[in-house]
Amino acid sequence: WAGRYKEAVISFTRAAEAGVQSGEAWFYTGYCDAKVGLYPEALEAYREALEIDPNDAKVFHYQGEAYSHLGRHLEAIEACKKALSLAPDIAGAYSVLGLSYAKLGRSVEAIEAFKQAIRIEPDDAETYYDLGVTYGELGRHLEAMEAFKQAIRANPDYAEAHYNLGVAAGELGRHEDAIDAFRQAIRINPNMMEAYYRLRVAYSALGLYAEAVETCKQAIRIMPDDPLAHYDLGTAYEQVGRYLEAAEAYQQAIRLKPDYVEAYRNMGSAYAELGRHEEAIEAFKQALRLDPDDPGPHADLGLSYNELGRYDQAIAACKQALRIVPDYAQAHVGLGMAYEGLGRYEEAIEAYQQAIRVKPDYASAYLNLGMAYEGLGRYQEAIDVYKQAIQIQPDDAMAHFGLGISYNELGRYEEAVDAFKQTVRIESDYTDAYLNLGIAYGELERYQEAIDAFKQTVDLDPGKAGAHYGLGLSYLSLGDKSLALEEYKILKNLDKNLANELFDRIYK
């Protein structure tokens, strides 16, 4: 088609050069120029046409279209308005007017122009599509959905309309509708990679993680050399806790795109989740070599240094993140953890408080602040912040556990029991929660319940010396010296000091 348009341009140009003073000839010269992307030449031809006939509405319409393609939107608007003043029912002029208004951020005027175009041509899929995009930019997603549906009614195989219908549905939290729309887009255009990405997000939002992983694999089968597809697969694996496979997917993304900063960072996070902090550190450093001013990898680096007990390096990394972005909450938490690791609890408290100031709903900051207060023996303050952490994140097992520890330290054993019960309800294999639950029951002289809790501890960790010691004391409190002696025999191989202490209790 491009070749035939060029032939037409040559024919019309020759006619004009031969002295044929025809506005139509100049119009079609411009029209053909525009069809092959020669918009400046098209504008020159339209100017010649208007010199001959200054009242030709269609020339103004296509002049506006050419201006729009060149990003000269104010001139496009002026030309389309002239066209419509001469011929009020040119739907295409309203459509170009709408697009130019939209490009200038004049969305309300754009919507009105698109509606006028639809009034004239009610089956124009493109105009419905443009209307939907404009509604979406205004956050009017329900109206956007309706416009995209109309575009699809006019053109059922309009892949972009299906895709944007899914985007609008997702913005409204209608993830099932989004999934249907993205699947339709992929059916029509299997190479639409952004549809696979959005489909994965929609599946993940519904907790359908297996489907999310399969969607990413499907995208890779279609486009095996697309780094984003591998990156997205890594994200999907991370969501289901398959961190090794996530790291491998990010490595593939990096192989295809060696400067993929986000892939290095996420690979580091996956290694950190696996406890492979040396590899995590190397990945974060690679991300920083590519973008040294990104605060994220600096903060992530600090967290991995903390896990390795390299607190001075953690402090340096977190401070670097904070030099770049002073209100980076994660970096404040990482800094607090490093101070806490060094026993500098007051500085840790200050860092966690800074994190909370920046991000008041940061549950992890409250959790760590509680632990710092514990380190200073300020148990009531610890209780207060653990409760705030739980209010933000009710199923945070560590916050309930910390609450129980602080209650135990204050002798508030009934409340400690409740806190530890909540802990094991959330995380049924939380060994230390069962151990401390047993201790709280023992303090309340509820020895059988203490025995049950200590047995749960031993079932999870047979080598937990404190649980065997607690069992021995509980049996002794119930008058069963023989069972207490059995625990003493076990303790001799686990902790001689506790074994001797239990022996003294048995025979005092």
Short mmCIF file of C-alpha atoms in Angstrom, two decimals, residues 85-442:
data_model
loop_
_atom_site.label_atom_id
_atom_site.label_comp_id
_atom_site.label_asym_id
_atom_site.label_seq_id
_atom_site.Cartn_x
_atom_site.Cartn_y
_atom_site.Cartn_z
CA SER A 85 -17.63 25.55 11.23
CA LEU A 86 -17.97 24.74 7.51
CA ALA A 87 -19.41 21.23 7.89
CA PRO A 88 -20.66 20.45 11.42
CA ASP A 89 -21.10 16.70 10.83
CA ILE A 90 -17.52 15.62 10.07
CA ALA A 91 -17.05 12.89 12.68
CA GLY A 92 -13.34 12.56 11.94
CA ALA A 93 -12.74 16.24 12.72
CA TYR A 94 -14.34 15.78 16.14
CA SER A 95 -12.15 12.70 16.71
CA VAL A 96 -8.95 14.60 15.86
CA LEU A 97 -10.17 17.49 18.01
CA GLY A 98 -10.67 15.07 20.90
CA LEU A 99 -7.21 13.53 20.50
CA SER A 100 -5.55 16.94 20.44
CA TYR A 101 -7.45 18.11 23.51
CA ALA A 102 -6.44 14.90 25.28
CA LYS A 103 -2.76 15.40 24.39
CA LEU A 104 -2.93 18.89 25.88
CA GLY A 105 -4.49 17.55 29.09
CA ARG A 106 -7.84 19.15 28.31
CA SER A 107 -9.68 15.92 29.04
CA VAL A 108 -13.18 17.31 29.59
CA GLU A 109 -13.11 19.00 26.17
CA ALA A 110 -11.68 15.81 24.67
CA ILE A 111 -14.56 13.75 26.03
CA GLU A 112 -17.12 16.17 24.64
CA ALA A 113 -15.45 16.07 21.21
CA PHE A 114 -15.39 12.25 21.17
CA LYS A 115 -19.06 12.17 22.13
CA GLN A 116 -19.87 14.48 19.21
CA ALA A 117 -17.97 12.15 16.86
CA ILE A 118 -19.90 9.16 18.20
CA ARG A 119 -23.20 11.00 17.76
CA ILE A 120 -22.40 11.30 14.05
CA GLU A 121 -20.79 7.86 13.63
CA PRO A 122 -22.09 5.60 16.43
CA ASP A 123 -20.20 2.53 15.21
CA ASP A 124 -16.67 3.98 15.16
CA ALA A 125 -14.60 1.64 17.34
CA GLU A 126 -11.55 3.93 17.34
CA THR A 127 -13.44 6.88 18.79
CA TYR A 128 -14.98 4.74 21.53
CA TYR A 129 -11.47 3.48 22.29
CA ASP A 130 -10.05 7.01 22.51
CA LEU A 131 -12.97 8.01 24.72
CA GLY A 132 -12.21 5.08 27.03
CA VAL A 133 -8.52 6.01 27.26
CA THR A 134 -9.45 9.59 28.19
CA TYR A 135 -11.89 8.42 30.87
CA GLY A 136 -9.15 6.17 32.24
CA GLU A 137 -6.69 9.05 32.46
CA LEU A 138 -9.26 10.91 34.56
CA GLY A 139 -9.72 7.90 36.86
CA ARG A 140 -13.29 7.44 35.62
CA HIS A 141 -12.77 3.72 35.15
CA LEU A 142 -16.41 2.63 35.08
CA GLU A 143 -17.10 4.98 32.17
CA ALA A 144 -13.86 3.82 30.56
CA MET A 145 -15.07 0.21 30.75
CA GLU A 146 -18.34 1.13 29.06
CA ALA A 147 -16.50 2.95 26.27
CA PHE A 148 -14.14 0.01 25.66
CA LYS A 149 -17.12 -2.36 25.59
CA GLN A 150 -18.69 -0.19 22.89
CA ALA A 151 -15.42 -0.29 20.93
CA ILE A 152 -15.45 -4.09 21.18
CA ARG A 153 -19.10 -4.22 20.12
CA ALA A 154 -18.13 -2.28 16.98
CA ASN A 155 -14.96 -4.35 16.44
CA PRO A 156 -14.93 -7.64 18.40
CA ASP A 157 -11.29 -8.34 17.48
CA TYR A 158 -9.96 -5.03 18.79
CA ALA A 159 -7.14 -6.38 20.98
CA GLU A 160 -6.17 -3.01 22.46
CA ALA A 161 -9.76 -2.36 23.51
CA HIS A 162 -9.93 -5.73 25.29
CA TYR A 163 -6.60 -4.96 26.96
CA ASN A 164 -7.66 -1.53 28.18
CA LEU A 165 -11.00 -2.93 29.32
CA GLY A 166 -8.96 -5.24 31.53
CA VAL A 167 -6.85 -2.35 32.83
CA ALA A 168 -9.97 -0.38 33.78
CA ALA A 169 -11.54 -3.43 35.45
CA GLY A 170 -8.34 -4.02 37.42
CA GLU A 171 -8.32 -0.40 38.64
CA LEU A 172 -11.84 -1.02 40.00
CA GLY A 173 -10.76 -4.25 41.72
CA ARG A 174 -12.85 -6.33 39.33
CA HIS A 175 -10.08 -8.83 38.76
CA GLU A 176 -12.25 -11.60 37.30
CA ASP A 177 -13.45 -9.19 34.60
CA ALA A 178 -9.86 -8.08 34.06
CA ILE A 179 -8.75 -11.68 33.57
CA ASP A 180 -11.46 -12.30 30.96
CA ALA A 181 -10.48 -9.14 29.08
CA PHE A 182 -6.74 -9.85 29.09
CA ARG A 183 -7.33 -13.41 27.91
CA GLN A 184 -9.39 -12.06 25.01
CA ALA A 185 -6.61 -9.61 24.12
CA ILE A 186 -4.07 -12.45 24.11
CA ARG A 187 -6.37 -14.66 22.02
CA ILE A 188 -6.53 -11.94 19.36
CA ASN A 189 -2.88 -10.90 19.63
CA PRO A 190 -0.71 -13.59 21.26
CA ASN A 191 2.32 -11.26 21.05
CA MET A 192 0.80 -8.56 23.29
CA MET A 193 3.31 -8.92 26.11
CA GLU A 194 1.79 -6.21 28.30
CA ALA A 195 -1.43 -8.27 28.41
CA TYR A 196 0.46 -11.23 29.89
CA TYR A 197 1.94 -8.92 32.52
CA ARG A 198 -1.45 -7.50 33.48
CA LEU A 199 -3.01 -10.97 33.46
CA ARG A 200 -0.35 -12.15 35.91
CA VAL A 201 -1.10 -9.18 38.18
CA ALA A 202 -4.84 -9.94 38.08
CA TYR A 203 -4.30 -13.62 38.93
CA SER A 204 -1.99 -12.64 41.80
CA ALA A 205 -4.58 -10.19 43.15
CA LEU A 206 -7.00 -13.12 43.47
CA GLY A 207 -4.38 -15.38 45.05
CA LEU A 208 -4.29 -17.57 41.92
CA TYR A 209 -0.52 -17.85 41.99
CA ALA A 210 -0.23 -21.08 39.99
CA GLU A 211 -2.16 -19.41 37.17
CA ALA A 212 0.09 -16.36 37.48
CA VAL A 213 3.20 -18.52 37.06
CA GLU A 214 1.68 -20.34 34.08
CA THR A 215 0.80 -17.01 32.43
CA CYS A 216 4.43 -15.91 32.67
CA LYS A 217 5.61 -19.22 31.22
CA GLN A 218 3.14 -18.81 28.36
CA ALA A 219 4.58 -15.36 27.65
CA ILE A 220 8.10 -16.82 27.59
CA ARG A 221 7.02 -19.53 25.13
CA ILE A 222 5.79 -16.78 22.82
CA MET A 223 8.75 -14.41 23.38
CA PRO A 224 11.65 -16.41 24.88
CA ASP A 225 14.08 -13.50 24.50
CA ASP A 226 11.91 -10.90 26.22
CA PRO A 227 13.69 -9.93 29.49
CA LEU A 228 10.47 -8.52 30.98
CA ALA A 229 8.75 -11.91 30.61
CA HIS A 230 11.50 -13.61 32.63
CA TYR A 231 11.48 -10.78 35.18
CA ASP A 232 7.73 -11.16 35.58
CA LEU A 233 8.13 -14.92 36.06
CA GLY A 234 10.57 -14.18 38.87
CA THR A 235 7.99 -11.91 40.49
CA ALA A 236 5.34 -14.63 40.21
CA TYR A 237 7.66 -17.21 41.80
CA GLU A 238 8.46 -14.82 44.66
CA GLN A 239 4.76 -14.45 45.41
CA VAL A 240 4.50 -18.19 46.09
CA GLY A 241 7.75 -18.35 48.05
CA ARG A 242 9.67 -20.20 45.31
CA TYR A 243 12.72 -18.01 45.76
CA LEU A 244 15.30 -20.24 44.08
CA GLU A 245 13.24 -20.37 40.89
CA ALA A 246 12.66 -16.63 41.20
CA ALA A 247 16.41 -16.01 41.35
CA GLU A 248 16.93 -18.20 38.27
CA ALA A 249 14.24 -16.27 36.37
CA TYR A 250 15.88 -12.96 37.27
CA GLN A 251 19.23 -14.35 36.10
CA GLN A 252 17.65 -15.11 32.73
CA ALA A 253 16.29 -11.57 32.54
CA ILE A 254 19.78 -10.22 33.26
CA ARG A 255 21.35 -12.50 30.63
CA LEU A 256 19.01 -10.94 28.06
CA LYS A 257 19.37 -7.41 29.44
CA PRO A 258 22.68 -6.99 31.32
CA ASP A 259 21.76 -3.51 32.58
CA TYR A 260 18.45 -4.63 34.12
CA VAL A 261 18.71 -2.86 37.49
CA GLU A 262 15.35 -4.07 38.83
CA ALA A 263 16.23 -7.69 38.02
CA TYR A 264 19.50 -7.46 39.97
CA ARG A 265 17.68 -5.96 42.94
CA ASN A 266 14.91 -8.56 42.92
CA MET A 267 17.43 -11.36 42.48
CA GLY A 268 19.18 -10.02 45.58
CA SER A 269 15.90 -10.04 47.49
CA ALA A 270 15.24 -13.65 46.43
CA TYR A 271 18.70 -14.72 47.62
CA ALA A 272 18.10 -12.86 50.90
CA GLU A 273 14.87 -14.82 51.42
CA LEU A 274 16.90 -18.01 50.91
CA GLY A 275 19.41 -16.86 53.53
CA ARG A 276 22.10 -16.62 50.84
CA HIS A 277 23.12 -13.14 51.89
CA GLU A 278 26.58 -13.09 50.30
CA GLU A 279 24.96 -13.67 46.90
CA ALA A 280 22.27 -11.14 47.77
CA ILE A 281 24.94 -8.56 48.58
CA GLU A 282 26.68 -9.16 45.24
CA ALA A 283 23.38 -8.73 43.38
CA PHE A 284 22.60 -5.48 45.21
CA LYS A 285 26.11 -4.21 44.44
CA GLN A 286 25.56 -4.98 40.74
CA ALA A 287 22.35 -2.95 40.85
CA LEU A 288 24.26 -0.07 42.43
CA ARG A 289 27.03 -0.20 39.81
CA LEU A 290 24.32 0.42 37.23
CA ASP A 291 22.43 3.03 39.26
CA PRO A 292 24.37 4.30 42.28
CA ASP A 293 21.68 6.86 43.10
CA ASP A 294 18.91 4.30 43.63
CA PRO A 295 18.29 4.21 47.41
CA GLY A 296 16.56 0.81 47.27
CA PRO A 297 19.61 -1.43 46.76
CA HIS A 298 21.53 0.54 49.42
CA ALA A 299 18.77 -0.20 51.94
CA ASP A 300 18.54 -3.84 50.82
CA LEU A 301 22.29 -4.14 51.17
CA GLY A 302 21.98 -2.87 54.72
CA LEU A 303 19.42 -5.55 55.60
CA SER A 304 21.67 -8.35 54.27
CA TYR A 305 24.67 -6.96 56.14
CA ASN A 306 22.51 -6.99 59.28
CA GLU A 307 21.65 -10.65 58.76
CA LEU A 308 25.37 -11.45 58.56
CA GLY A 309 26.12 -9.44 61.71
CA ARG A 310 28.16 -6.92 59.70
CA TYR A 311 26.53 -4.02 61.48
CA ASP A 312 29.03 -1.28 60.65
CA GLN A 313 28.62 -1.99 56.94
CA ALA A 314 24.85 -2.08 57.41
CA ILE A 315 24.96 1.36 59.02
CA ALA A 316 27.04 2.73 56.13
CA ALA A 317 24.68 1.27 53.52
CA CYS A 318 21.52 2.55 55.22
CA LYS A 319 23.01 5.99 55.75
CA GLN A 320 23.88 6.14 52.06
CA ALA A 321 20.25 5.32 51.21
CA LEU A 322 19.13 8.10 53.57
CA ARG A 323 21.53 10.60 52.01
CA ILE A 324 19.73 9.99 48.72
CA VAL A 325 16.20 9.89 50.17
CA PRO A 326 16.08 11.15 53.78
CA ASP A 327 12.54 9.86 54.34
CA TYR A 328 13.20 6.28 53.18
CA ALA A 329 11.40 4.25 55.87
CA GLN A 330 13.05 0.90 55.06
CA ALA A 331 16.51 2.44 55.43
CA HIS A 332 15.58 3.87 58.85
CA VAL A 333 14.49 0.37 59.93
CA GLY A 334 17.72 -1.18 58.60
CA LEU A 335 19.71 1.44 60.48
CA GLY A 336 17.77 0.67 63.65
CA MET A 337 18.44 -3.05 63.28
CA ALA A 338 22.17 -2.40 62.95
CA TYR A 339 22.21 -0.19 66.05
CA GLU A 340 20.24 -2.83 67.92
CA GLY A 341 22.72 -5.49 66.83
CA LEU A 342 25.48 -3.37 68.35
CA GLY A 343 23.48 -2.92 71.57
CA ARG A 344 22.92 0.77 70.84
CA TYR A 345 19.24 0.61 71.75
CA GLU A 346 18.59 4.32 72.19
CA GLU A 347 19.86 5.01 68.66
CA ALA A 348 17.84 2.05 67.40
CA ILE A 349 14.70 3.48 68.99
CA GLU A 350 15.34 6.84 67.33
CA ALA A 351 15.78 5.17 63.93
CA TYR A 352 12.56 3.14 64.26
CA GLN A 353 10.66 6.23 65.37
CA GLN A 354 11.92 8.03 62.27
CA ALA A 355 10.61 5.16 60.12
CA ILE A 356 7.20 5.42 61.80
CA ARG A 357 7.16 9.19 61.37
CA VAL A 358 7.69 8.71 57.64
CA LYS A 359 5.35 5.74 57.32
CA PRO A 360 2.83 5.56 60.19
CA ASP A 361 1.44 2.18 59.06
CA TYR A 362 4.84 0.45 58.92
CA ALA A 363 4.16 -2.65 61.03
CA SER A 364 7.77 -3.88 60.89
CA ALA A 365 9.00 -0.60 62.35
CA TYR A 366 6.67 -0.99 65.34
CA LEU A 367 7.79 -4.61 65.75
CA ASN A 368 11.46 -3.67 65.80
CA LEU A 369 10.79 -0.71 68.07
CA GLY A 370 9.14 -3.09 70.52
CA MET A 371 12.21 -5.33 70.52
CA ALA A 372 14.46 -2.33 71.16
CA TYR A 373 12.33 -1.31 74.14
CA GLU A 374 12.62 -4.91 75.39
CA GLY A 375 16.39 -4.65 75.11
CA LEU A 376 16.25 -1.71 77.54
CA GLY A 377 13.77 -3.44 79.86
CA ARG A 378 11.06 -0.90 78.97
CA TYR A 379 8.37 -3.55 78.73
CA GLN A 380 5.26 -1.36 78.99
CA GLU A 381 6.48 0.74 76.07
CA ALA A 382 7.22 -2.47 74.20
CA ILE A 383 3.65 -3.66 74.85
CA ASP A 384 2.23 -0.40 73.54
CA VAL A 385 4.10 -0.56 70.23
CA TYR A 386 3.50 -4.31 69.75
CA LYS A 387 -0.21 -3.56 70.03
CA GLN A 388 0.16 -0.91 67.33
CA ALA A 389 1.96 -3.41 65.10
CA ILE A 390 -0.88 -5.90 65.63
CA GLN A 391 -3.49 -3.26 64.88
CA ILE A 392 -1.82 -2.68 61.50
CA GLN A 393 -1.06 -6.34 60.80
CA PRO A 394 -3.25 -8.60 62.98
CA ASP A 395 -1.61 -11.83 61.81
CA ASP A 396 1.98 -10.85 62.60
CA ALA A 397 3.11 -13.80 64.72
CA MET A 398 6.29 -12.07 65.89
CA ALA A 399 4.35 -9.09 67.23
CA HIS A 400 2.08 -11.37 69.27
CA PHE A 401 5.14 -13.25 70.49
CA GLY A 402 6.92 -10.05 71.53
CA LEU A 403 3.76 -8.96 73.33
CA GLY A 404 3.73 -12.24 75.24
CA ILE A 405 7.39 -11.92 76.23
CA SER A 406 6.81 -8.41 77.60
CA TYR A 407 3.74 -9.55 79.53
CA ASN A 408 5.77 -12.41 81.01
CA GLU A 409 8.51 -9.99 82.08
CA LEU A 410 5.92 -7.84 83.87
CA GLY A 411 4.34 -10.86 85.56
CA ARG A 412 1.10 -10.45 83.59
CA TYR A 413 0.88 -14.15 82.84
CA GLU A 414 -2.78 -14.41 81.85
CA GLU A 415 -2.21 -11.80 79.15
CA ALA A 416 1.00 -13.56 78.16
CA VAL A 417 -0.93 -16.81 77.68
CA ASP A 418 -3.40 -15.07 75.38
CA ALA A 419 -0.58 -13.52 73.35
CA PHE A 420 1.29 -16.81 72.91
CA LYS A 421 -1.93 -18.59 71.95
CA GLN A 422 -2.45 -16.01 69.22
CA THR A 423 1.13 -16.58 68.09
CA VAL A 424 0.70 -20.33 67.60
CA ARG A 425 -2.72 -19.85 66.04
CA ILE A 426 -1.03 -17.82 63.31
CA GLU A 427 2.16 -19.89 63.11
CA SER A 428 1.59 -23.40 64.42
CA ASP A 429 5.28 -24.38 64.41
CA TYR A 430 6.53 -21.37 66.40
CA THR A 431 8.70 -23.33 68.85
CA ASP A 432 9.64 -20.46 71.17
CA ALA A 433 6.00 -19.44 71.49
CA TYR A 434 5.09 -22.89 72.85
CA LEU A 435 8.10 -22.75 75.18
CA ASN A 436 7.11 -19.37 76.62
CA LEU A 437 3.46 -20.40 76.78
CA GLY A 438 4.59 -23.27 78.99
CA ILE A 439 6.53 -20.86 81.19
CA ALA A 440 3.48 -18.59 81.58
CA TYR A 441 1.28 -21.57 82.49
CA GLY A 442 3.88 -22.68 85.02
#
